[in-house]
Amino acid sequence: MKKSALVTVGIAGAGVAALAVAGSGSGKHVDLDDIDLSSCVTDARLQVTASPARIMLGESSVVSWSVVTGPGCSSARIRLNGNPVSASGSRTVTPSATTHYNLTVSLVQGALHQKVASAKLEVAYLPRVVIDASVPDPAGLLLGVLASPNGHQVIELCDVDIDLTGRRNILISDNVSLVAAVPCERGPRRLGPRVFVTDARQNLPLFTVRGDSVVISGFRLEGPTGNEVRGDEKRDKGILISPFPSMDPLQSVEVSNMEIYHWPGVGVEVEDANESGERGRLLNTNESAVRIVGNYFHHDRNVAEGYGVEVANGAFALIARNVFDQNRHAIAGMSKRKDSNDYSGYVARDNLILTGGGYACAEFIFEKCWQTHQIDMHGDDNRWYGNANWQCGVVGETMIIQRNTVLYTKGSAVKIRGNPVDRVVADNNVFKRDSTETVFEQTGACGLTGGVTNPIDVRRTNLFDKDPMSSLDKCDFAGDGYLDEFMATGVTWWARSLVT
């Protein structure tokens, strides 16, 4: 009668196993390298389910799993979403966003052998979602709602800091409002909720608005650094408004009552898109399609970029009632969308540009630095001896600069680098600098004989050599017993809270 054999498998060292056979044989040892244990992974039977497979936010589901392997697989690792688990089990989960539960069986035998099964648990949302301090994963919930909006989606933030470090190009689609709840929004005595990052973006935006009927309002948006950084790879953006191509003009995108700071590239950038190759979705005939209003832009700076707001690639935007300080340029522009006749422009109205910022340097680290201007539009060409900064040519389409107060005096206030397709109008502004010659700069066409053929229309309503900061009053504007500083510039009124 033949004797039965007892087979034992053990793992020794760095994935090297020995197989011992006892019984009627000779008792010799063989290396496990001679036996293919990878089949115990490839032939394993995996099952993972979520029941129910679709829940509303706040509801629970049961995730169950099982793994059946062949003999000799006791050393295989079983993991659920990266965490070790037994061969079978279940758990109750309440995720804040749609989640894939990945069940993995793996074994190292010379190389990694792995088999995976997955179950999707879909999380749906009510049309209004509140993210406050009671939410265990505010970043996950925010990302989940933005990825799966429910019709006209409203996301309200209240008393919360949301860390989105590591996230880039977060899409905001049609009919989404990402706002602070009314009791928590920025105000005379409140800083408002905060959304922030601490890592570099590789020049990519945090949020990308590609839809229509979008509102972003009432909270702080903090970038990775407030220092005057240098380098092409350090031009990170807070919000990029860049609609999907369509033949339909964009109707309503608003960024309002925000504090947007520490973005070395640009706080808010607006671009255009179309399908025809000519005019895009943003036109100078509809100045309020993109509204950037009532925000505080500060310390958005790179020595070669660093803008509060930029309008580029054929876009058009209304930039109104904002406060700018410590940016390289408060408002910047690029002439047109490449290879098209879709020219850029803006209406800059009722803004306050404070004394700080304007620091610029040449691209190379050993080149000189200087104080530059605050309101800008680039041309579409360069002189033959130029440095590729688009200093002349056609300089966008329509720029209306109206009822702004510019207290910055370290350089000129406005620089228009070429001749506009339509016009540049400067009307009813207040400047701390003393004359037209110190406030406005304009270049013309490129070439040795190029000149200004469509000059800035500087109206007689502009005021120069005015310093409204020299005489400030105080008043309790919030009605809470605390005084605020009050400044009347001659075109606008401003109040600043003295309560920290």
PDB file of C-alpha atoms in Angstrom, residues 121-333:
ATOM      1  CA  LEU A 121     -21.236  52.263  -4.582  1.00  0.00           C
ATOM      2  CA  GLU A 122     -22.891  55.332  -6.069  1.00  0.00           C
ATOM      3  CA  VAL A 123     -23.721  58.253  -3.791  1.00  0.00           C
ATOM      4  CA  ALA A 124     -26.438  60.678  -4.921  1.00  0.00           C
ATOM      5  CA  TYR A 125     -27.053  64.153  -3.532  1.00  0.00           C
ATOM      6  CA  LEU A 126     -29.959  66.431  -2.804  1.00  0.00           C
ATOM      7  CA  PRO A 127     -30.013  69.687  -4.798  1.00  0.00           C
ATOM      8  CA  ARG A 128     -28.687  71.507  -1.710  1.00  0.00           C
ATOM      9  CA  VAL A 129     -25.700  70.159   0.231  1.00  0.00           C
ATOM     10  CA  VAL A 130     -24.248  71.849   3.316  1.00  0.00           C
ATOM     11  CA  ILE A 131     -20.585  71.255   4.213  1.00  0.00           C
ATOM     12  CA  ASP A 132     -19.828  72.426   7.745  1.00  0.00           C
ATOM     13  CA  ALA A 133     -17.598  71.504  10.694  1.00  0.00           C
ATOM     14  CA  SER A 134     -19.712  68.429  11.472  1.00  0.00           C
ATOM     15  CA  VAL A 135     -18.809  66.731   8.170  1.00  0.00           C
ATOM     16  CA  PRO A 136     -16.069  64.110   8.768  1.00  0.00           C
ATOM     17  CA  ASP A 137     -14.584  64.409   5.245  1.00  0.00           C
ATOM     18  CA  PRO A 138     -15.380  67.871   3.864  1.00  0.00           C
ATOM     19  CA  ALA A 139     -12.903  67.609   0.966  1.00  0.00           C
ATOM     20  CA  GLY A 140     -14.294  64.226  -0.103  1.00  0.00           C
ATOM     21  CA  LEU A 141     -17.847  65.490   0.068  1.00  0.00           C
ATOM     22  CA  LEU A 142     -17.058  68.626  -1.945  1.00  0.00           C
ATOM     23  CA  LEU A 143     -15.280  66.629  -4.636  1.00  0.00           C
ATOM     24  CA  GLY A 144     -18.071  64.069  -4.712  1.00  0.00           C
ATOM     25  CA  VAL A 145     -20.839  66.616  -5.215  1.00  0.00           C
ATOM     26  CA  LEU A 146     -18.894  68.490  -7.899  1.00  0.00           C
ATOM     27  CA  ALA A 147     -18.310  65.208  -9.736  1.00  0.00           C
ATOM     28  CA  SER A 148     -22.012  64.227  -9.618  1.00  0.00           C
ATOM     29  CA  PRO A 149     -24.128  67.388  -9.435  1.00  0.00           C
ATOM     30  CA  ASN A 150     -27.889  66.992  -9.061  1.00  0.00           C
ATOM     31  CA  GLY A 151     -29.589  69.327 -11.536  1.00  0.00           C
ATOM     32  CA  HIS A 152     -29.242  72.875 -10.209  1.00  0.00           C
ATOM     33  CA  GLN A 153     -26.721  72.010  -7.515  1.00  0.00           C
ATOM     34  CA  VAL A 154     -26.058  74.298  -4.555  1.00  0.00           C
ATOM     35  CA  ILE A 155     -23.078  73.566  -2.277  1.00  0.00           C
ATOM     36  CA  GLU A 156     -22.981  75.706   0.864  1.00  0.00           C
ATOM     37  CA  LEU A 157     -19.869  76.053   3.025  1.00  0.00           C
ATOM     38  CA  CYS A 158     -20.039  77.122   6.674  1.00  0.00           C
ATOM     39  CA  ASP A 159     -17.334  77.350   9.363  1.00  0.00           C
ATOM     40  CA  VAL A 160     -15.072  74.907   7.588  1.00  0.00           C
ATOM     41  CA  ASP A 161     -11.503  74.670   6.258  1.00  0.00           C
ATOM     42  CA  ILE A 162     -11.228  72.392   3.223  1.00  0.00           C
ATOM     43  CA  ASP A 163      -7.758  71.157   2.292  1.00  0.00           C
ATOM     44  CA  LEU A 164      -7.567  70.316  -1.422  1.00  0.00           C
ATOM     45  CA  THR A 165      -3.806  69.809  -1.502  1.00  0.00           C
ATOM     46  CA  GLY A 166      -2.938  67.396  -4.302  1.00  0.00           C
ATOM     47  CA  ARG A 167      -6.088  68.171  -6.308  1.00  0.00           C
ATOM     48  CA  ARG A 168      -6.018  69.989  -9.652  1.00  0.00           C
ATOM     49  CA  ASN A 169      -8.446  70.919 -12.424  1.00  0.00           C
ATOM     50  CA  ILE A 170     -11.553  70.250 -10.349  1.00  0.00           C
ATOM     51  CA  LEU A 171     -14.396  70.595 -12.834  1.00  0.00           C
ATOM     52  CA  ILE A 172     -17.361  72.870 -12.161  1.00  0.00           C
ATOM     53  CA  SER A 173     -20.078  72.166 -14.720  1.00  0.00           C
ATOM     54  CA  ASP A 174     -23.426  73.757 -15.624  1.00  0.00           C
ATOM     55  CA  ASN A 175     -25.848  75.025 -12.977  1.00  0.00           C
ATOM     56  CA  VAL A 176     -23.551  74.735  -9.961  1.00  0.00           C
ATOM     57  CA  SER A 177     -23.332  77.221  -7.089  1.00  0.00           C
ATOM     58  CA  LEU A 178     -20.339  76.809  -4.754  1.00  0.00           C
ATOM     59  CA  VAL A 179     -21.040  79.427  -2.086  1.00  0.00           C
ATOM     60  CA  ALA A 180     -20.742  80.209   1.586  1.00  0.00           C
ATOM     61  CA  ALA A 181     -23.952  79.826   3.534  1.00  0.00           C
ATOM     62  CA  VAL A 182     -25.460  83.240   4.281  1.00  0.00           C
ATOM     63  CA  PRO A 183     -24.708  83.211   8.060  1.00  0.00           C
ATOM     64  CA  CYS A 184     -21.088  82.199   7.325  1.00  0.00           C
ATOM     65  CA  GLU A 185     -20.103  84.214   4.244  1.00  0.00           C
ATOM     66  CA  ARG A 186     -17.392  86.870   4.166  1.00  0.00           C
ATOM     67  CA  GLY A 187     -18.472  90.079   5.817  1.00  0.00           C
ATOM     68  CA  PRO A 188     -17.300  93.044   7.903  1.00  0.00           C
ATOM     69  CA  ARG A 189     -16.647  90.779  10.909  1.00  0.00           C
ATOM     70  CA  ARG A 190     -16.208  87.362   9.272  1.00  0.00           C
ATOM     71  CA  LEU A 191     -13.374  85.951   7.168  1.00  0.00           C
ATOM     72  CA  GLY A 192     -15.633  83.240   5.810  1.00  0.00           C
ATOM     73  CA  PRO A 193     -14.945  79.546   5.102  1.00  0.00           C
ATOM     74  CA  ARG A 194     -11.607  78.630   3.575  1.00  0.00           C
ATOM     75  CA  VAL A 195     -10.610  76.350   0.700  1.00  0.00           C
ATOM     76  CA  PHE A 196      -6.829  76.011   0.447  1.00  0.00           C
ATOM     77  CA  VAL A 197      -3.858  74.114  -0.953  1.00  0.00           C
ATOM     78  CA  THR A 198      -0.254  73.915   0.199  1.00  0.00           C
ATOM     79  CA  ASP A 199       1.376  72.271  -2.819  1.00  0.00           C
ATOM     80  CA  ALA A 200       2.515  73.607  -6.184  1.00  0.00           C
ATOM     81  CA  ARG A 201       0.034  73.197  -9.041  1.00  0.00           C
ATOM     82  CA  GLN A 202       2.424  72.818 -12.012  1.00  0.00           C
ATOM     83  CA  ASN A 203       0.654  75.923 -13.443  1.00  0.00           C
ATOM     84  CA  LEU A 204      -2.732  74.173 -13.348  1.00  0.00           C
ATOM     85  CA  PRO A 205      -5.838  75.712 -11.764  1.00  0.00           C
ATOM     86  CA  LEU A 206      -7.510  74.389  -8.661  1.00  0.00           C
ATOM     87  CA  PHE A 207     -11.024  74.901 -10.072  1.00  0.00           C
ATOM     88  CA  THR A 208     -11.914  74.900 -13.778  1.00  0.00           C
ATOM     89  CA  VAL A 209     -15.322  76.365 -14.656  1.00  0.00           C
ATOM     90  CA  ARG A 210     -16.422  74.887 -17.966  1.00  0.00           C
ATOM     91  CA  GLY A 211     -20.184  75.281 -17.634  1.00  0.00           C
ATOM     92  CA  ASP A 212     -22.794  78.037 -17.645  1.00  0.00           C
ATOM     93  CA  SER A 213     -24.991  79.365 -14.824  1.00  0.00           C
ATOM     94  CA  VAL A 214     -22.201  79.031 -12.252  1.00  0.00           C
ATOM     95  CA  VAL A 215     -21.716  81.013  -9.024  1.00  0.00           C
ATOM     96  CA  ILE A 216     -18.630  80.911  -6.785  1.00  0.00           C
ATOM     97  CA  SER A 217     -19.090  83.221  -3.827  1.00  0.00           C
ATOM     98  CA  GLY A 218     -18.499  84.123  -0.204  1.00  0.00           C
ATOM     99  CA  PHE A 219     -15.372  82.232   0.933  1.00  0.00           C
ATOM    100  CA  ARG A 220     -11.568  82.400   0.955  1.00  0.00           C
ATOM    101  CA  LEU A 221      -9.523  80.677  -1.749  1.00  0.00           C
ATOM    102  CA  GLU A 222      -5.894  80.360  -0.623  1.00  0.00           C
ATOM    103  CA  GLY A 223      -3.052  79.261  -2.872  1.00  0.00           C
ATOM    104  CA  PRO A 224       0.327  77.718  -2.065  1.00  0.00           C
ATOM    105  CA  THR A 225       2.493  80.821  -1.565  1.00  0.00           C
ATOM    106  CA  GLY A 226       2.348  84.581  -1.096  1.00  0.00           C
ATOM    107  CA  ASN A 227       6.024  85.120  -1.868  1.00  0.00           C
ATOM    108  CA  GLU A 228       7.344  86.788  -5.010  1.00  0.00           C
ATOM    109  CA  VAL A 229       8.374  83.547  -6.694  1.00  0.00           C
ATOM    110  CA  ARG A 230      10.282  83.103  -9.923  1.00  0.00           C
ATOM    111  CA  GLY A 231       9.959  80.482 -12.656  1.00  0.00           C
ATOM    112  CA  ASP A 232       7.631  79.269 -15.386  1.00  0.00           C
ATOM    113  CA  GLU A 233       6.658  76.244 -13.297  1.00  0.00           C
ATOM    114  CA  LYS A 234       5.335  78.463 -10.474  1.00  0.00           C
ATOM    115  CA  ARG A 235       2.357  80.145 -12.124  1.00  0.00           C
ATOM    116  CA  ASP A 236      -0.435  78.401 -10.289  1.00  0.00           C
ATOM    117  CA  LYS A 237      -4.052  79.504 -10.777  1.00  0.00           C
ATOM    118  CA  GLY A 238      -6.961  79.645  -8.383  1.00  0.00           C
ATOM    119  CA  ILE A 239      -9.930  79.608 -10.800  1.00  0.00           C
ATOM    120  CA  LEU A 240      -9.896  79.147 -14.566  1.00  0.00           C
ATOM    121  CA  ILE A 241     -13.112  80.062 -16.409  1.00  0.00           C
ATOM    122  CA  SER A 242     -12.862  78.291 -19.750  1.00  0.00           C
ATOM    123  CA  PRO A 243     -16.244  77.243 -21.197  1.00  0.00           C
ATOM    124  CA  PHE A 244     -16.698  74.168 -23.351  1.00  0.00           C
ATOM    125  CA  PRO A 245     -16.855  75.008 -27.077  1.00  0.00           C
ATOM    126  CA  SER A 246     -20.367  75.822 -28.276  1.00  0.00           C
ATOM    127  CA  MET A 247     -22.135  78.085 -30.734  1.00  0.00           C
ATOM    128  CA  ASP A 248     -24.200  79.512 -27.854  1.00  0.00           C
ATOM    129  CA  PRO A 249     -22.866  82.621 -26.057  1.00  0.00           C
ATOM    130  CA  LEU A 250     -22.083  82.121 -22.389  1.00  0.00           C
ATOM    131  CA  GLN A 251     -24.806  83.641 -20.205  1.00  0.00           C
ATOM    132  CA  SER A 252     -23.841  83.763 -16.522  1.00  0.00           C
ATOM    133  CA  VAL A 253     -20.697  82.936 -14.563  1.00  0.00           C
ATOM    134  CA  GLU A 254     -20.042  84.881 -11.360  1.00  0.00           C
ATOM    135  CA  VAL A 255     -17.129  85.030  -8.923  1.00  0.00           C
ATOM    136  CA  SER A 256     -18.134  87.345  -6.070  1.00  0.00           C
ATOM    137  CA  ASN A 257     -17.378  88.291  -2.459  1.00  0.00           C
ATOM    138  CA  MET A 258     -14.247  86.119  -2.392  1.00  0.00           C
ATOM    139  CA  GLU A 259     -10.823  86.610  -0.857  1.00  0.00           C
ATOM    140  CA  ILE A 260      -8.440  85.161  -3.457  1.00  0.00           C
ATOM    141  CA  TYR A 261      -4.778  85.191  -2.508  1.00  0.00           C
ATOM    142  CA  HIS A 262      -1.379  83.455  -2.707  1.00  0.00           C
ATOM    143  CA  TRP A 263      -1.808  82.288  -6.324  1.00  0.00           C
ATOM    144  CA  PRO A 264       1.528  83.099  -8.019  1.00  0.00           C
ATOM    145  CA  GLY A 265       0.105  82.796 -11.534  1.00  0.00           C
ATOM    146  CA  VAL A 266      -3.363  84.347 -11.396  1.00  0.00           C
ATOM    147  CA  GLY A 267      -6.288  84.453  -8.994  1.00  0.00           C
ATOM    148  CA  VAL A 268      -9.002  84.216 -11.669  1.00  0.00           C
ATOM    149  CA  GLU A 269      -8.291  83.665 -15.369  1.00  0.00           C
ATOM    150  CA  VAL A 270     -10.974  83.929 -18.076  1.00  0.00           C
ATOM    151  CA  GLU A 271     -10.547  82.250 -21.465  1.00  0.00           C
ATOM    152  CA  ASP A 272     -12.869  81.851 -24.447  1.00  0.00           C
ATOM    153  CA  ALA A 273     -13.732  78.857 -26.617  1.00  0.00           C
ATOM    154  CA  ASN A 274     -15.753  78.288 -29.761  1.00  0.00           C
ATOM    155  CA  GLU A 275     -16.257  75.925 -32.674  1.00  0.00           C
ATOM    156  CA  SER A 276     -16.264  78.348 -35.585  1.00  0.00           C
ATOM    157  CA  GLY A 277     -12.729  79.734 -35.374  1.00  0.00           C
ATOM    158  CA  GLU A 278     -14.008  83.321 -35.246  1.00  0.00           C
ATOM    159  CA  ARG A 279     -15.956  84.858 -32.348  1.00  0.00           C
ATOM    160  CA  GLY A 280     -16.239  82.752 -29.208  1.00  0.00           C
ATOM    161  CA  ARG A 281     -18.786  82.442 -26.398  1.00  0.00           C
ATOM    162  CA  LEU A 282     -17.738  85.679 -24.642  1.00  0.00           C
ATOM    163  CA  LEU A 283     -18.488  88.930 -26.461  1.00  0.00           C
ATOM    164  CA  ASN A 284     -18.084  92.652 -25.779  1.00  0.00           C
ATOM    165  CA  THR A 285     -21.814  93.007 -26.456  1.00  0.00           C
ATOM    166  CA  ASN A 286     -22.582  91.047 -23.267  1.00  0.00           C
ATOM    167  CA  GLU A 287     -20.276  92.431 -20.603  1.00  0.00           C
ATOM    168  CA  SER A 288     -22.009  90.640 -17.702  1.00  0.00           C
ATOM    169  CA  ALA A 289     -21.699  87.075 -19.018  1.00  0.00           C
ATOM    170  CA  VAL A 290     -18.646  86.651 -16.760  1.00  0.00           C
ATOM    171  CA  ARG A 291     -18.802  88.819 -13.644  1.00  0.00           C
ATOM    172  CA  ILE A 292     -15.868  89.117 -11.240  1.00  0.00           C
ATOM    173  CA  VAL A 293     -17.309  91.409  -8.592  1.00  0.00           C
ATOM    174  CA  GLY A 294     -16.759  92.408  -4.977  1.00  0.00           C
ATOM    175  CA  ASN A 295     -13.617  90.324  -4.351  1.00  0.00           C
ATOM    176  CA  TYR A 296     -10.347  90.976  -2.558  1.00  0.00           C
ATOM    177  CA  PHE A 297      -7.303  89.907  -4.593  1.00  0.00           C
ATOM    178  CA  HIS A 298      -3.953  90.140  -2.832  1.00  0.00           C
ATOM    179  CA  HIS A 299      -0.453  88.642  -2.849  1.00  0.00           C
ATOM    180  CA  ASP A 300      -0.958  86.890  -6.187  1.00  0.00           C
ATOM    181  CA  ARG A 301       2.556  87.369  -7.476  1.00  0.00           C
ATOM    182  CA  ASN A 302       5.268  85.912  -9.610  1.00  0.00           C
ATOM    183  CA  VAL A 303       8.049  88.218 -10.789  1.00  0.00           C
ATOM    184  CA  ALA A 304       7.077  87.451 -14.424  1.00  0.00           C
ATOM    185  CA  GLU A 305       3.322  86.895 -13.993  1.00  0.00           C
ATOM    186  CA  GLY A 306       1.261  87.285 -10.809  1.00  0.00           C
ATOM    187  CA  TYR A 307      -2.181  88.713 -11.643  1.00  0.00           C
ATOM    188  CA  GLY A 308      -5.344  89.238  -9.683  1.00  0.00           C
ATOM    189  CA  VAL A 309      -7.509  88.773 -12.812  1.00  0.00           C
ATOM    190  CA  GLU A 310      -6.453  87.874 -16.341  1.00  0.00           C
ATOM    191  CA  VAL A 311      -8.647  87.937 -19.464  1.00  0.00           C
ATOM    192  CA  ALA A 312      -7.115  85.996 -22.356  1.00  0.00           C
ATOM    193  CA  ASN A 313      -7.702  83.947 -25.518  1.00  0.00           C
ATOM    194  CA  GLY A 314     -10.583  86.018 -26.836  1.00  0.00           C
ATOM    195  CA  ALA A 315     -12.518  86.277 -23.578  1.00  0.00           C
ATOM    196  CA  PHE A 316     -14.476  89.250 -22.245  1.00  0.00           C
ATOM    197  CA  ALA A 317     -15.348  89.925 -18.593  1.00  0.00           C
ATOM    198  CA  LEU A 318     -16.787  92.495 -16.210  1.00  0.00           C
ATOM    199  CA  ILE A 319     -14.308  93.226 -13.384  1.00  0.00           C
ATOM    200  CA  ALA A 320     -16.082  95.446 -10.867  1.00  0.00           C
ATOM    201  CA  ARG A 321     -15.981  96.603  -7.233  1.00  0.00           C
ATOM    202  CA  ASN A 322     -12.887  94.538  -6.398  1.00  0.00           C
ATOM    203  CA  VAL A 323      -9.972  95.487  -4.145  1.00  0.00           C
ATOM    204  CA  PHE A 324      -6.439  94.694  -5.364  1.00  0.00           C
ATOM    205  CA  ASP A 325      -3.210  94.835  -3.386  1.00  0.00           C
ATOM    206  CA  GLN A 326       0.270  93.285  -3.671  1.00  0.00           C
ATOM    207  CA  ASN A 327      -0.245  91.733  -7.098  1.00  0.00           C
ATOM    208  CA  ARG A 328       2.235  92.154  -9.933  1.00  0.00           C
ATOM    209  CA  HIS A 329      -0.685  93.359 -12.091  1.00  0.00           C
ATOM    210  CA  ALA A 330      -4.167  93.834 -10.695  1.00  0.00           C
ATOM    211  CA  ILE A 331      -5.782  93.244 -14.123  1.00  0.00           C
ATOM    212  CA  ALA A 332      -3.962  91.656 -17.062  1.00  0.00           C
ATOM    213  CA  GLY A 333      -4.955  90.683 -20.594  1.00  0.00           C
TER     214      GLY A 333
END
